Coordinates of N, CA and C in Angstrom, one line a residue:
X44 N 216.8 -24.6 47.0 CA 216.4 -24.2 47.9 C 216.1 -22.4 47.3
X45 N 217.7 -21.9 48.5 CA 217.8 -20.3 47.5 C 217.7 -20.3 46.3
X46 N 218.3 -20.7 45.6 CA 218.1 -21.1 44.0 C 216.9 -21.0 43.3
X47 N 215.9 -22.0 44.0 CA 214.3 -22.2 43.8 C 213.9 -20.8 44.8
X48 N 214.0 -20.2 46.1 CA 213.5 -19.4 46.0 C 214.1 -17.5 44.8
X49 N 215.2 -17.9 44.6 CA 215.1 -16.7 43.7 C 214.8 -16.9 42.1
X50 N 214.5 -17.5 41.6 CA 214.0 -18.3 39.6 C 212.4 -17.9 40.9
X51 N 212.0 -18.0 41.7 CA 210.7 -17.3 41.6 C 210.2 -15.9 41.5
X52 N 210.8 -15.2 42.6 CA 211.5 -13.7 43.0 C 211.4 -13.2 41.3
X53 N 212.0 -13.8 40.3 CA 211.6 -13.6 39.3 C 210.6 -13.7 38.9
X54 N 209.3 -14.7 39.0 CA 208.8 -15.0 38.3 C 208.1 -14.4 38.5
X55 N 207.8 -13.3 39.9 CA 207.4 -12.7 40.9 C 207.1 -11.3 40.4
X56 N 208.2 -11.3 39.1 CA 208.5 -9.7 38.5 C 207.1 -9.3 37.7
X57 N 206.8 -10.4 37.1 CA 206.0 -10.4 35.6 C 203.8 -10.2 36.5
X58 N 203.7 -10.4 37.9 CA 202.7 -10.1 38.1 C 202.7 -8.5 37.9
X59 N 203.1 -7.4 38.3 CA 202.0 -6.2 38.3 C 202.4 -5.6 36.9
X60 N 203.2 -6.8 36.1 CA 203.0 -6.0 34.8 C 202.1 -6.7 33.3
X61 N 201.3 -5.3 32.8 CA 201.1 -5.7 32.0 C 201.2 -6.3 30.0
X62 N 202.7 -5.8 30.3 CA 203.6 -6.2 28.7 C 205.0 -7.1 29.3
X63 N 205.2 -7.2 28.4 CA 207.0 -7.9 28.4 C 208.0 -7.0 29.3
X64 N 209.0 -7.9 29.0 CA 210.2 -7.8 30.1 C 212.0 -7.9 29.4
X65 N 212.0 -7.1 29.1 CA 213.1 -7.7 28.7 C 214.2 -8.2 29.7
X66 N 216.1 -8.3 29.5 CA 215.9 -8.7 30.7 C 216.7 -7.8 31.6
X67 N 217.0 -6.8 31.5 CA 217.2 -5.7 31.6 C 216.5 -5.2 32.4
X68 N 214.4 -5.3 32.2 CA 214.3 -4.7 32.8 C 213.9 -5.2 33.9
X69 N 214.0 -6.8 34.1 CA 213.9 -8.2 35.3 C 215.3 -7.6 36.1
X70 N 216.1 -7.3 35.9 CA 217.3 -6.9 36.4 C 217.9 -5.5 37.5
X71 N 216.6 -4.3 36.8 CA 216.6 -3.3 37.3 C 215.7 -4.3 38.4
X72 N 214.3 -4.3 37.8 CA 213.4 -4.8 39.5 C 214.0 -6.0 40.2
X73 N 214.3 -7.0 40.2 CA 215.3 -7.6 41.2 C 216.3 -7.7 41.9
X74 N 216.8 -6.7 41.0 CA 218.1 -6.4 41.5 C 219.2 -7.7 41.7
X75 N 219.2 -8.6 40.8 CA 220.3 -9.3 40.2 C 221.0 -9.0 39.2
X76 N 222.2 -9.9 39.9 CA 222.7 -10.3 37.8 C 222.8 -10.5 36.9
X77 N 222.9 -9.9 35.4 CA 222.3 -9.9 34.3 C 222.5 -11.7 34.0
X78 N 223.8 -12.5 33.8 CA 224.0 -13.1 33.5 C 223.1 -14.3 35.2
X79 N 222.7 -14.1 35.9 CA 222.1 -14.9 36.8 C 220.5 -15.0 35.7
X80 N 219.8 -13.6 35.7 CA 218.7 -13.9 35.7 C 218.8 -14.0 33.8
X81 N 219.5 -13.9 32.5 CA 219.4 -14.8 32.0 C 218.9 -15.8 32.1
X82 N 219.4 -17.1 32.7 CA 220.3 -18.1 33.2 C 218.2 -19.2 33.2
X83 N 217.9 -17.9 35.1 CA 216.6 -18.1 35.2 C 215.1 -17.9 34.4
X84 N 215.5 -17.2 33.0 CA 214.3 -17.1 32.0 C 214.8 -17.9 31.2
X85 N 214.8 -18.4 30.8 CA 215.7 -19.1 30.0 C 215.4 -20.2 30.9
X86 N 215.6 -20.8 31.8 CA 214.8 -22.1 32.4 C 213.8 -22.5 32.6
X87 N 212.4 -20.9 32.7 CA 211.4 -21.0 33.2 C 210.7 -20.3 31.4
X88 N 211.3 -20.5 30.7 CA 211.1 -20.8 29.3 C 210.7 -22.1 28.7
X89 N 211.8 -22.9 29.3 CA 212.0 -24.3 28.8 C 210.7 -24.3 29.3
X90 N 210.5 -24.2 30.9 CA 209.8 -25.4 31.4 C 208.1 -24.7 31.5
X91 N 207.9 -23.7 30.4 CA 206.8 -23.4 30.3 C 205.5 -21.8 30.8
X92 N 207.3 -21.4 31.9 CA 205.8 -19.9 32.6 C 206.4 -19.6 31.6
X93 N 207.2 -19.1 31.3 CA 207.2 -18.1 30.2 C 207.3 -18.3 29.2
X94 N 207.0 -17.4 28.2 CA 207.5 -17.4 26.5 C 207.8 -16.1 25.9
X95 N 209.0 -16.2 25.0 CA 209.4 -15.4 24.6 C 209.3 -15.2 23.1
X96 N 209.2 -13.5 22.5 CA 209.0 -13.1 21.4 C 210.2 -13.2 20.7
X97 N 210.0 -14.3 19.5 CA 211.2 -14.0 18.5 C 211.9 -13.0 18.2
X98 N 211.4 -12.0 17.7 CA 211.7 -10.6 17.3 C 212.8 -10.0 18.3
X99 N 211.6 -9.4 19.2 CA 211.5 -8.6 20.7 C 213.1 -9.0 21.4
X100 N 213.1 -10.5 21.6 CA 213.4 -11.7 23.0 C 212.6 -11.4 24.3
X101 N 212.3 -9.8 24.6 CA 211.8 -10.2 25.6 C 210.5 -11.0 25.8
X102 N 210.6 -11.5 27.4 CA 209.6 -12.0 27.6 C 207.8 -11.9 28.1
X103 N 207.4 -12.6 28.3 CA 205.8 -12.5 29.6 C 205.4 -13.9 29.8
X104 N 204.4 -13.4 29.7 CA 203.5 -15.4 31.2 C 202.9 -16.5 29.7
X105 N 203.8 -18.0 30.1 CA 203.5 -18.5 29.9 C 202.8 -19.3 30.0
X106 N 201.7 -20.5 29.0 CA 200.5 -21.2 29.0 C 200.5 -21.5 30.7
X107 N 201.7 -22.0 30.8 CA 202.0 -23.3 31.8 C 201.5 -22.3 33.6
X108 N 202.4 -21.2 33.4 CA 201.9 -20.4 34.8 C 200.6 -19.9 34.7
X109 N 199.6 -20.0 33.3 CA 198.5 -20.1 33.3 C 197.5 -20.9 34.3
X110 N 197.8 -22.3 34.1 CA 197.0 -23.4 34.1 C 197.8 -23.5 35.5
X111 N 198.8 -23.0 35.5 CA 199.0 -23.3 37.3 C 198.1 -22.4 37.8
X112 N 197.8 -21.4 37.4 CA 197.3 -19.9 38.8 C 195.6 -20.6 38.6
X113 N 195.1 -21.3 37.5 CA 193.5 -21.6 37.9 C 193.0 -23.0 38.1
X114 N 194.1 -23.7 38.1 CA 193.8 -24.4 40.4 C 193.3 -24.9 41.0
X115 N 193.7 -22.3 41.1 CA 193.4 -21.5 42.9 C 191.8 -21.3 42.0
X116 N 191.0 -21.4 41.4 CA 189.9 -21.4 41.2 C 189.2 -22.6 41.7
X117 N 190.0 -23.8 40.2 CA 188.6 -25.0 40.8 C 188.9 -25.1 42.3
X118 N 190.3 -25.6 42.8 CA 190.2 -25.2 44.3 C 189.6 -25.0 45.1
X119 N 189.2 -23.5 44.9 CA 188.9 -22.7 46.1 C 186.9 -22.8 46.1
X120 N 186.7 -23.2 47.3 CA 185.7 -23.3 47.8 C 184.4 -22.4 47.6
X121 N 186.0 -20.8 47.9 CA 184.8 -19.8 47.6 C 184.6 -19.1 46.4
X122 N 185.8 -19.3 45.3 CA 184.6 -19.7 44.3 C 183.8 -20.3 43.2
X123 N 183.8 -21.6 44.2 CA 182.6 -22.9 43.4 C 181.6 -22.3 43.6
X124 N 181.1 -21.4 45.0 CA 180.0 -22.0 45.8 C 179.4 -20.5 45.2
X125 N 180.7 -19.3 44.8 CA 180.0 -17.9 43.9 C 179.2 -18.1 42.3
X126 N 180.7 -19.1 41.7 CA 179.5 -19.0 40.6 C 178.4 -18.6 39.9
X127 N 177.0 -20.3 40.6 CA 176.2 -19.8 40.8 C 175.4 -18.7 41.4
X128 N 176.2 -18.0 42.2 CA 175.3 -16.8 43.2 C 175.4 -16.0 42.1
X129 N 176.7 -15.3 41.4 CA 177.1 -14.2 40.9 C 176.0 -14.4 39.5
X130 N 175.7 -15.6 38.6 CA 175.8 -15.4 37.2 C 173.6 -15.1 37.7
X131 N 172.7 -15.9 38.8 CA 171.9 -15.0 39.7 C 171.7 -13.8 39.4
X132 N 172.6 -12.5 40.4 CA 172.7 -11.4 40.5 C 172.7 -10.9 39.3
X133 N 173.9 -11.5 38.1 CA 174.0 -11.3 37.0 C 172.8 -11.1 35.7
X134 N 172.0 -11.4 36.3 CA 171.0 -12.6 35.6 C 169.3 -11.1 36.1
X135 N 169.4 -10.6 37.3 CA 169.5 -10.0 38.2 C 168.7 -8.5 38.4
X136 N 170.8 -7.7 38.2 CA 170.5 -6.8 37.8 C 170.8 -5.6 35.8
X137 N 171.8 -6.8 35.9 CA 172.6 -6.9 34.3 C 173.0 -6.8 33.7
X138 N 174.0 -5.9 35.8 CA 175.4 -5.8 35.2 C 176.5 -6.5 35.7
X139 N 177.6 -7.0 35.6 CA 179.0 -7.6 35.3 C 178.2 -7.8 36.9
X140 N 179.1 -8.9 37.5 CA 179.0 -9.7 39.4 C 180.7 -10.1 39.9
X141 N 182.4 -9.8 40.1 CA 182.6 -9.5 40.6 C 183.9 -10.2 41.6
X142 N 184.1 -11.5 41.8 CA 185.0 -10.6 42.8 C 186.0 -11.3 43.3
X143 N 186.3 -10.5 44.1 CA 187.7 -10.3 44.4 C 188.3 -10.9 45.7
X144 N 190.2 -10.6 45.7 CA 190.7 -10.5 46.6 C 191.7 -9.6 47.3
X145 N 191.9 -9.8 48.0 CA 193.2 -8.7 49.1 C 195.0 -9.5 48.5
X146 N 196.2 -8.7 48.2 CA 197.4 -9.6 48.5 C 198.3 -8.2 48.0
X147 N 198.0 -8.1 49.4 CA 198.9 -7.2 49.7 C 198.5 -5.5 49.7
X148 N 198.2 -5.1 49.6 CA 198.5 -4.2 48.9 C 197.2 -3.6 48.1
X149 N 197.1 -4.2 47.1 CA 196.9 -4.5 46.2 C 195.6 -4.9 46.3
X150 N 194.5 -5.0 45.1 CA 192.7 -6.1 44.7 C 193.0 -6.9 43.3
X151 N 192.9 -8.4 44.1 CA 193.3 -9.0 42.6 C 191.5 -9.6 42.0
X152 N 191.1 -9.6 40.6 CA 190.0 -9.2 41.1 C 190.0 -11.0 39.8
X153 N 189.1 -11.9 41.3 CA 190.3 -13.6 40.4 C 188.8 -14.6 39.9
X154 N 187.5 -14.3 39.9 CA 186.7 -14.2 38.6 C 185.2 -13.0 38.9
X155 N 184.8 -13.3 37.1 CA 183.6 -12.6 36.8 C 183.2 -12.7 36.2
X156 N 181.4 -12.6 35.9 CA 180.5 -12.6 35.2 C 180.1 -11.9 34.8
X157 N 180.1 -11.4 33.2 CA 180.1 -10.5 32.9 C 178.4 -10.7 31.6
X158 N 178.1 -9.0 32.2 CA 176.3 -8.5 32.0 C 175.7 -8.0 31.0
X159 N 175.5 -8.0 30.2 CA 175.0 -7.3 29.1 C 175.5 -6.1 29.4
X160 N 174.9 -5.0 29.5 CA 176.1 -3.5 30.6 C 177.5 -3.8 30.3
X161 N 178.4 -4.5 30.0 CA 179.4 -4.7 30.1 C 180.7 -3.6 29.2
X162 N 181.0 -3.8 30.6 CA 182.7 -2.7 30.3 C 183.9 -2.0 30.4
X163 N 184.8 -2.4 28.9 CA 186.5 -2.9 29.2 C 186.2 -2.1 30.0
X164 N 187.0 -2.0 31.7 CA 187.6 -1.5 32.1 C 189.0 -2.2 33.2
X165 N 190.0 -1.6 34.1 CA 190.3 -1.3 34.9 C 190.4 -3.2 35.9
X166 N 188.8 -3.7 35.5 CA 188.3 -4.9 36.8 C 188.1 -5.6 36.4
X167 N 188.0 -6.5 35.0 CA 188.6 -7.9 34.3 C 189.8 -8.8 35.3
X168 N 189.2 -10.2 36.0 CA 189.8 -11.3 35.6 C 191.3 -10.4 35.9
X169 N 192.2 -11.5 36.8 CA 193.7 -10.5 36.1 C 194.4 -10.2 36.4
X170 N 193.4 -9.1 37.2 CA 193.9 -7.4 37.3 C 194.3 -7.5 38.1
X171 N 195.6 -6.7 38.6 CA 195.4 -6.0 39.9 C 195.3 -4.1 40.2
X172 N 194.5 -4.1 41.7 CA 194.0 -2.8 41.7 C 195.0 -2.2 42.5
X173 N 195.6 -0.7 43.2 CA 196.0 -0.5 44.4 C 194.5 -0.7 45.2
X174 N 194.6 -0.8 46.5 CA 193.5 -1.1 47.3 C 192.7 0.3 47.5
X175 N 193.2 1.4 47.6 CA 192.3 2.5 47.5 C 191.2 2.6 46.4
X176 N 192.0 2.2 45.7 CA 191.1 3.2 44.5 C 190.2 2.2 43.4
X177 N 189.8 1.2 44.1 CA 188.2 0.1 44.2 C 187.4 -0.7 45.5
X178 N 186.2 -0.4 44.6 CA 185.1 -0.6 45.7 C 185.8 -1.7 46.0
X179 N 185.6 -2.4 46.4 CA 186.4 -3.9 46.4 C 187.8 -4.0 47.8
X180 N 189.5 -3.4 47.4 CA 189.9 -2.3 48.7 C 188.9 -2.3 49.5
X181 N 188.6 -1.1 49.2 CA 187.6 0.0 50.4 C 186.7 -0.3 51.2
X182 N 186.5 -2.1 50.3 CA 184.7 -3.0 51.3 C 186.0 -3.8 52.5
X183 N 187.0 -4.0 52.0 CA 188.0 -5.5 52.6 C 188.5 -4.6 54.3
X184 N 189.4 -3.8 53.2 CA 190.1 -2.8 54.4 C 189.2 -2.2 55.0
X185 N 188.0 -2.0 54.6 CA 186.5 -0.9 56.2 C 186.2 -2.4 57.4
X186 N 186.2 -3.6 57.3 CA 185.7 -5.0 57.5 C 186.8 -5.8 58.0
X187 N 188.3 -5.5 58.1 CA 189.0 -6.3 58.5 C 189.5 -6.2 59.7
X188 N 190.3 -6.6 60.5 CA 190.6 -6.8 61.6 C 191.7 -5.3 61.7
X189 N 190.9 -4.3 63.0 CA 191.4 -2.5 62.3 C 193.3 -2.5 63.1
X190 N 193.6 -3.3 63.5 CA 195.3 -3.2 63.5 C 196.0 -4.1 62.5
X191 N 195.8 -4.5 61.8 CA 195.8 -5.7 60.2 C 195.5 -4.4 59.6
X192 N 194.2 -3.3 59.2 CA 194.0 -2.7 58.9 C 194.6 -0.9 58.9
X193 N 195.4 -0.8 60.0 CA 196.4 0.5 60.0 C 197.6 -0.2 60.0
X194 N 197.9 -1.3 59.7 CA 199.6 -1.8 59.9 C 199.0 -1.5 58.0
X195 N 198.6 -1.5 57.4 CA 198.0 -0.9 55.2 C 198.0 0.5 55.1
X196 N 197.3 0.6 56.5 CA 197.2 2.2 56.1 C 198.6 3.0 56.0
X197 N 199.4 2.5 57.4 CA 200.7 3.0 57.4 C 201.4 3.3 56.2
X198 N 201.8 2.6 55.7 CA 202.6 2.4 54.7 C 201.7 2.4 53.4
X199 N 201.2 3.1 53.7 CA 200.4 2.8 51.8 C 200.2 4.1 51.1
X200 N 200.6 4.5 49.7 CA 200.3 5.7 49.2 C 199.6 5.0 48.3
X201 N 198.7 6.8 49.2 CA 197.3 7.5 47.9 C 197.2 7.5 46.9
X202 N 198.2 6.9 45.5 CA 198.5 7.2 44.5 C 197.5 7.6 43.6
X203 N 196.9 8.6 43.2 CA 196.1 9.6 42.1 C 195.7 8.8 41.2
X204 N 195.4 7.8 40.3 CA 194.5 7.5 38.8 C 194.5 8.0 38.4
X205 N 193.1 8.3 39.2 CA 192.0 9.1 37.7 C 191.9 10.8 38.9
X206 N 191.7 11.6 37.8 CA 191.8 12.8 39.3 C 189.9 12.3 39.9
X207 N 189.8 11.7 40.1 CA 188.7 10.8 41.6 C 188.9 10.0 42.7
X208 N 190.1 9.6 42.7 CA 190.6 8.9 43.1 C 191.0 9.5 44.4
X209 N 190.6 9.0 45.3 CA 190.4 9.9 47.0 C 192.7 9.3 47.6
X210 N 192.5 10.4 47.5 CA 194.6 11.0 47.3 C 195.3 11.7 49.3
X211 N 193.3 11.6 49.7 CA 193.8 13.0 51.1 C 193.6 11.3 52.6
X212 N 193.8 10.9 52.8 CA 194.3 9.9 53.9 C 193.2 11.0 54.8
X213 N 193.6 11.3 56.0 CA 191.7 11.6 57.0 C 190.4 11.3 55.9
X214 N 190.4 12.0 54.3 CA 189.2 11.9 53.4 C 188.6 9.9 53.4
X215 N 190.5 9.3 53.3 CA 190.2 8.4 52.8 C 189.7 7.7 54.3
X216 N 190.1 7.6 55.5 CA 189.5 7.0 56.8 C 187.8 7.4 57.1
X217 N 187.7 8.6 57.2 CA 186.0 8.1 57.0 C 185.8 7.9 55.6
X218 N 186.5 7.5 54.7 CA 184.7 6.9 53.7 C 184.8 5.3 54.1
X219 N 186.3 5.3 54.6 CA 186.3 3.3 55.7 C 185.8 3.8 55.8
X220 N 185.2 4.3 57.9 CA 184.3 4.1 57.9 C 182.9 3.9 57.4
X221 N 182.2 5.2 56.2 CA 181.4 5.3 56.1 C 180.5 3.6 56.2
X222 N 182.5 2.7 54.8 CA 182.1 1.6 55.0 C 181.5 0.8 55.1
X223 N 182.7 1.1 56.6 CA 181.6 -0.4 57.9 C 180.0 0.0 58.1
X224 N 179.8 1.0 57.9 CA 178.5 1.2 59.0 C 177.6 0.5 57.9
X225 N 177.4 1.3 56.3 CA 176.2 1.1 54.8 C 176.8 -0.7 55.4
X226 N 177.8 -1.2 55.3 CA 178.6 -2.7 54.6 C 178.4 -2.6 52.8
X227 N 178.3 -1.4 52.7 CA 178.6 -1.3 51.1 C 179.2 -0.5 50.6
X228 N 180.3 -0.2 50.0 CA 181.4 0.9 49.2 C 181.2 0.8 47.9
X229 N 180.7 1.8 47.6 CA 180.6 2.8 46.1 C 181.6 3.3 45.1
X230 N 182.6 3.5 44.4 CA 183.1 4.3 43.8 C 182.6 4.9 42.0
X231 N 182.9 5.7 41.9 CA 183.0 6.0 40.6 C 183.7 7.0 40.1
X232 N 184.3 6.5 39.4 CA 185.7 6.8 38.3 C 186.3 6.8 38.7
X233 N 186.6 6.5 40.2 CA 189.2 5.8 40.7 C 189.6 5.2 40.6
X234 N 189.1 4.4 40.3 CA 190.3 3.7 38.9 C 190.7 3.8 37.6
X235 N 189.1 4.2 36.9 CA 188.6 3.8 36.2 C 187.8 5.1 35.3
X236 N 188.3 6.0 35.0 CA 187.0 6.5 34.0 C 186.1 6.2 33.3
X237 N 184.4 6.4 34.5 CA 183.6 6.1 33.2 C 183.3 4.6 33.8
X238 N 183.5 4.1 35.0 CA 183.8 3.0 35.3 C 183.1 3.7 37.2
X239 N 182.0 2.7 37.7 CA 181.4 3.0 38.6 C 181.5 1.5 38.9
X240 N 181.5 1.1 40.4 CA 181.6 -0.3 40.9 C 180.6 0.0 42.5
X241 N 180.5 -1.5 43.3 CA 179.4 -1.5 44.0 C 180.2 -3.2 44.4
X242 N 180.8 -2.8 46.0 CA 180.9 -4.2 46.7 C 180.6 -4.3 48.1
X243 N 180.3 -5.6 48.4 CA 179.6 -6.6 49.7 C 180.9 -6.7 49.9
X244 N 181.5 -6.9 52.0 CA 182.2 -8.5 53.0 C 181.5 -9.0 52.7
X245 N 182.6 -10.6 52.1 CA 181.9 -11.9 52.6 C 182.8 -12.1 54.2
X246 N 181.1 -12.8 54.8 CA 181.8 -13.3 56.3 C 181.6 -14.4 56.0
X247 N 182.7 -15.5 56.9 CA 183.1 -16.8 56.6 C 182.5 -17.0 58.6
X248 N 182.4 -18.3 58.9 CA 182.4 -18.9 60.2 C 183.6 -17.8 61.4
X249 N 184.3 -16.8 60.8 CA 185.1 -16.2 61.7 C 184.7 -14.8 61.6
X250 N 183.8 -14.2 61.0 CA 183.7 -12.8 60.6 C 184.6 -13.0 59.5
X251 N 184.9 -11.6 59.0 CA 185.2 -11.1 57.3 C 186.1 -11.4 56.9
X252 N 186.3 -12.0 55.7 CA 187.5 -13.0 54.8 C 188.1 -11.7 54.4
X253 N 188.5 -12.2 53.5 CA 190.0 -11.4 52.3 C 189.2 -11.9 51.0
X254 N 187.3 -11.6 50.8 CA 186.7 -11.4 49.6 C 185.5 -10.8 49.3
X255 N 185.7 -9.5 48.2 CA 184.5 -9.5 48.8 C 183.7 -9.5 47.3
X256 N 182.4 -9.4 47.4 CA 181.0 -9.1 46.1 C 181.7 -8.1 45.1
X257 N 181.7 -7.7 44.4 CA 180.9 -6.4 43.3 C 180.1 -7.1 41.6
X258 N 179.7 -5.6 42.0 CA 178.9 -5.3 40.8 C 179.6 -4.1 39.7
X259 N 180.1 -4.0 37.9 CA 180.5 -2.6 38.0 C 179.8 -2.2 36.9
X260 N 179.8 -1.7 36.5 CA 178.9 -0.8 35.5 C 179.1 0.6 35.3
X261 N 178.8 0.8 33.8 CA 178.8 2.6 33.5 C 179.1 3.0 34.1
X262 N 179.4 4.6 34.3 CA 179.0 5.2 35.2 C 177.8 6.0 35.2
X263 N 177.2 6.3 34.2 CA 175.8 6.7 33.9 C 174.9 6.3 34.7
X264 N 174.8 4.9 33.8 CA 174.2 3.8 34.4 C 173.1 3.9 35.8
X265 N 174.7 4.5 36.5 CA 174.1 4.5 38.3 C 173.1 5.5 38.8
X266 N 172.9 6.7 37.9 CA 172.2 7.3 38.3 C 170.5 7.2 37.8
X267 N 170.7 6.8 36.2 CA 169.6 6.1 36.0 C 168.5 4.8 36.5
X268 N 169.2 4.2 37.4 CA 169.0 2.7 37.9 C 168.4 3.3 39.2
X269 N 167.9 2.2 40.0 CA 168.0 2.8 41.2 C 169.5 2.1 42.7
X270 N 170.4 3.0 43.0 CA 171.3 2.4 43.8 C 170.7 1.2 44.6
X271 N 169.3 2.4 45.4 CA 169.2 1.2 46.7 C 169.4 -0.5 46.8
X272 N 168.1 -0.9 45.2 CA 168.0 -1.8 44.6 C 169.3 -2.8 44.5
X273 N 169.9 -2.5 43.3 CA 171.1 -2.8 43.0 C 171.8 -3.5 44.8
X274 N 171.6 -2.5 45.4 CA 172.5 -2.3 47.1 C 172.3 -3.5 47.1
X275 N 170.8 -4.2 47.2 CA 169.4 -5.0 47.8 C 170.2 -7.0 48.2
X276 N 170.3 -6.6 46.3 CA 170.8 -7.3 45.3 C 171.9 -7.7 45.2
X277 N 173.3 -7.1 46.1 CA 173.8 -7.5 46.3 C 174.3 -8.5 47.4
X278 N 173.4 -7.6 48.2 CA 173.1 -8.1 50.0 C 172.9 -9.1 50.3
X279 N 172.2 -9.9 48.7 CA 171.4 -10.7 49.1 C 172.6 -11.7 49.0
X280 N 172.4 -12.1 47.7 CA 174.5 -12.5 46.7 C 174.8 -12.3 48.0
X281 N 175.5 -11.8 48.9 CA 176.3 -11.9 49.3 C 175.9 -12.6 51.1
X282 N 174.8 -12.7 51.3 CA 174.3 -13.4 52.9 C 173.8 -14.6 51.6
X283 N 173.4 -14.9 51.0 CA 173.6 -16.4 50.5 C 174.6 -17.2 50.9
X284 N 175.5 -16.5 50.0 CA 177.2 -17.2 49.4 C 178.3 -17.1 50.9
X285 N 178.6 -16.5 52.4 CA 178.5 -16.4 53.5 C 177.4 -17.1 54.0
X286 N 176.9 -17.7 53.8 CA 176.0 -18.3 54.6 C 176.8 -20.3 53.9
X287 N 177.1 -19.9 53.0 CA 177.5 -20.6 52.8 C 179.0 -21.4 53.0
X288 N 178.9 -19.8 53.4 CA 181.1 -20.1 53.7 C 181.1 -20.1 55.0
X289 N 180.2 -20.7 56.1 CA 180.0 -20.8 57.9 C 179.1 -19.8 58.6
X290 N 179.6 -18.7 58.1 CA 178.8 -17.4 58.5 C 177.7 -17.9 59.1
X291 N 177.0 -17.2 60.7 CA 175.7 -17.6 61.3 C 174.9 -16.8 60.9
X292 N 175.1 -15.1 60.1 CA 174.2 -14.5 59.8 C 175.2 -13.6 59.0
X293 N 174.2 -12.8 57.9 CA 174.6 -11.2 57.1 C 173.9 -10.1 58.0
X294 N 174.5 -9.1 58.7 CA 174.2 -8.4 58.8 C 173.4 -7.5 58.1
X295 N 174.1 -7.2 56.1 CA 173.0 -6.0 55.9 C 172.6 -6.6 54.9
X296 N 171.5 -5.0 55.1 CA 170.6 -6.0 53.0 C 168.9 -6.1 53.5
X297 N 168.2 -5.9 53.2 CA 166.7 -6.1 53.5 C 165.5 -7.1 53.1
X298 N 166.4 -7.2 51.6 CA 165.5 -8.5 51.0 C 166.1 -10.4 50.4
X299 N 165.2 -10.5 50.1 CA 166.3 -11.9 49.9 C 166.5 -11.8 47.5
X300 N 167.3 -13.1 47.3 CA 167.5 -13.6 45.8 C 165.8 -13.8 45.8
X301 N 165.0 -14.0 46.6 CA 163.8 -14.5 45.5 C 163.0 -13.3 45.6
X302 N 162.9 -12.2 47.1 CA 161.9 -10.9 46.3 C 162.4 -10.3 45.4
X303 N 163.2 -9.9 45.1 CA 164.1 -9.3 44.9 C 164.4 -9.6 43.5
X304 N 163.2 -11.2 42.8 CA 163.7 -11.7 41.9 C 161.9 -11.7 41.2

C-alpha cells in the first residue's frame, strides 16, 4: 500500500504542470530518492500513464491517464445534465460556456462548449487556476459553508497573476460578500489579460455544490453587450441545471430560458 501511495503521489506531480518533467524535476517536487523516482516513472510509462520523449528523456502525461480522467465526465451526473443546457446557453449568448469544480485552492475547468466568440485563454478544459483569480472560484467560495471558506482563506496566498488580480484579503472578502448577495461573480482580466468571465453557483438538494456554471468572453465585448441580459441567461441555465440536481428553488435571475430566447 505504501508503494502504491508513493506512485500516486509521483503521478500527481504532473497535475499542476503545463509542460513535461525530468527525473530531477520530480525528485525535487516529491522529495523522494532519484533511484526510487526513476523506477516509478518507468513503471508508469510502461502502463501508459506517462509518456517519455525519446530525445529529451522527459516525462509527460500519457494517453491512459487521459482516458481514465474522461471516465469522470462520463459518470458525472452534473456533467451529463449540464451539456445540453450549456449548448443552449452558447446558442443564446454567443459566448463560451464552462463548467468548473473546486480542487483544494484551485478551480478545475472540467467541461466547456465553445462559442463563436471563442478566446484562447487560460479557461480551457483541464486547466487549474488559483481560486481567487477566477469568477468560478470566487462564486464557489461565496456560497460554501462559512467555516470551510474561512479555513481556505486562512491559508490562501493571493498571488498576482495579472495587474488586475485581487491581492488584498480585505478587498477580496468584500468581493465575496458582494457575490453572495448578487449570485454572480464577474472578473475582467484577473486570470488572463483580455479575458472576462461571469459565473454563478450550482445548487443541489442540500444547498450549494462545488460547481460553477460560467461564461467567458473577450473583455471588450462585455462593454458592448448587455451584462444584465447575459447574467439572466446564465442564471436561467443554472436554475434549470440546479433543479435537475435536486434543488427545490434557485433564488437568482428573473427570466426563463424560453423567455430569454
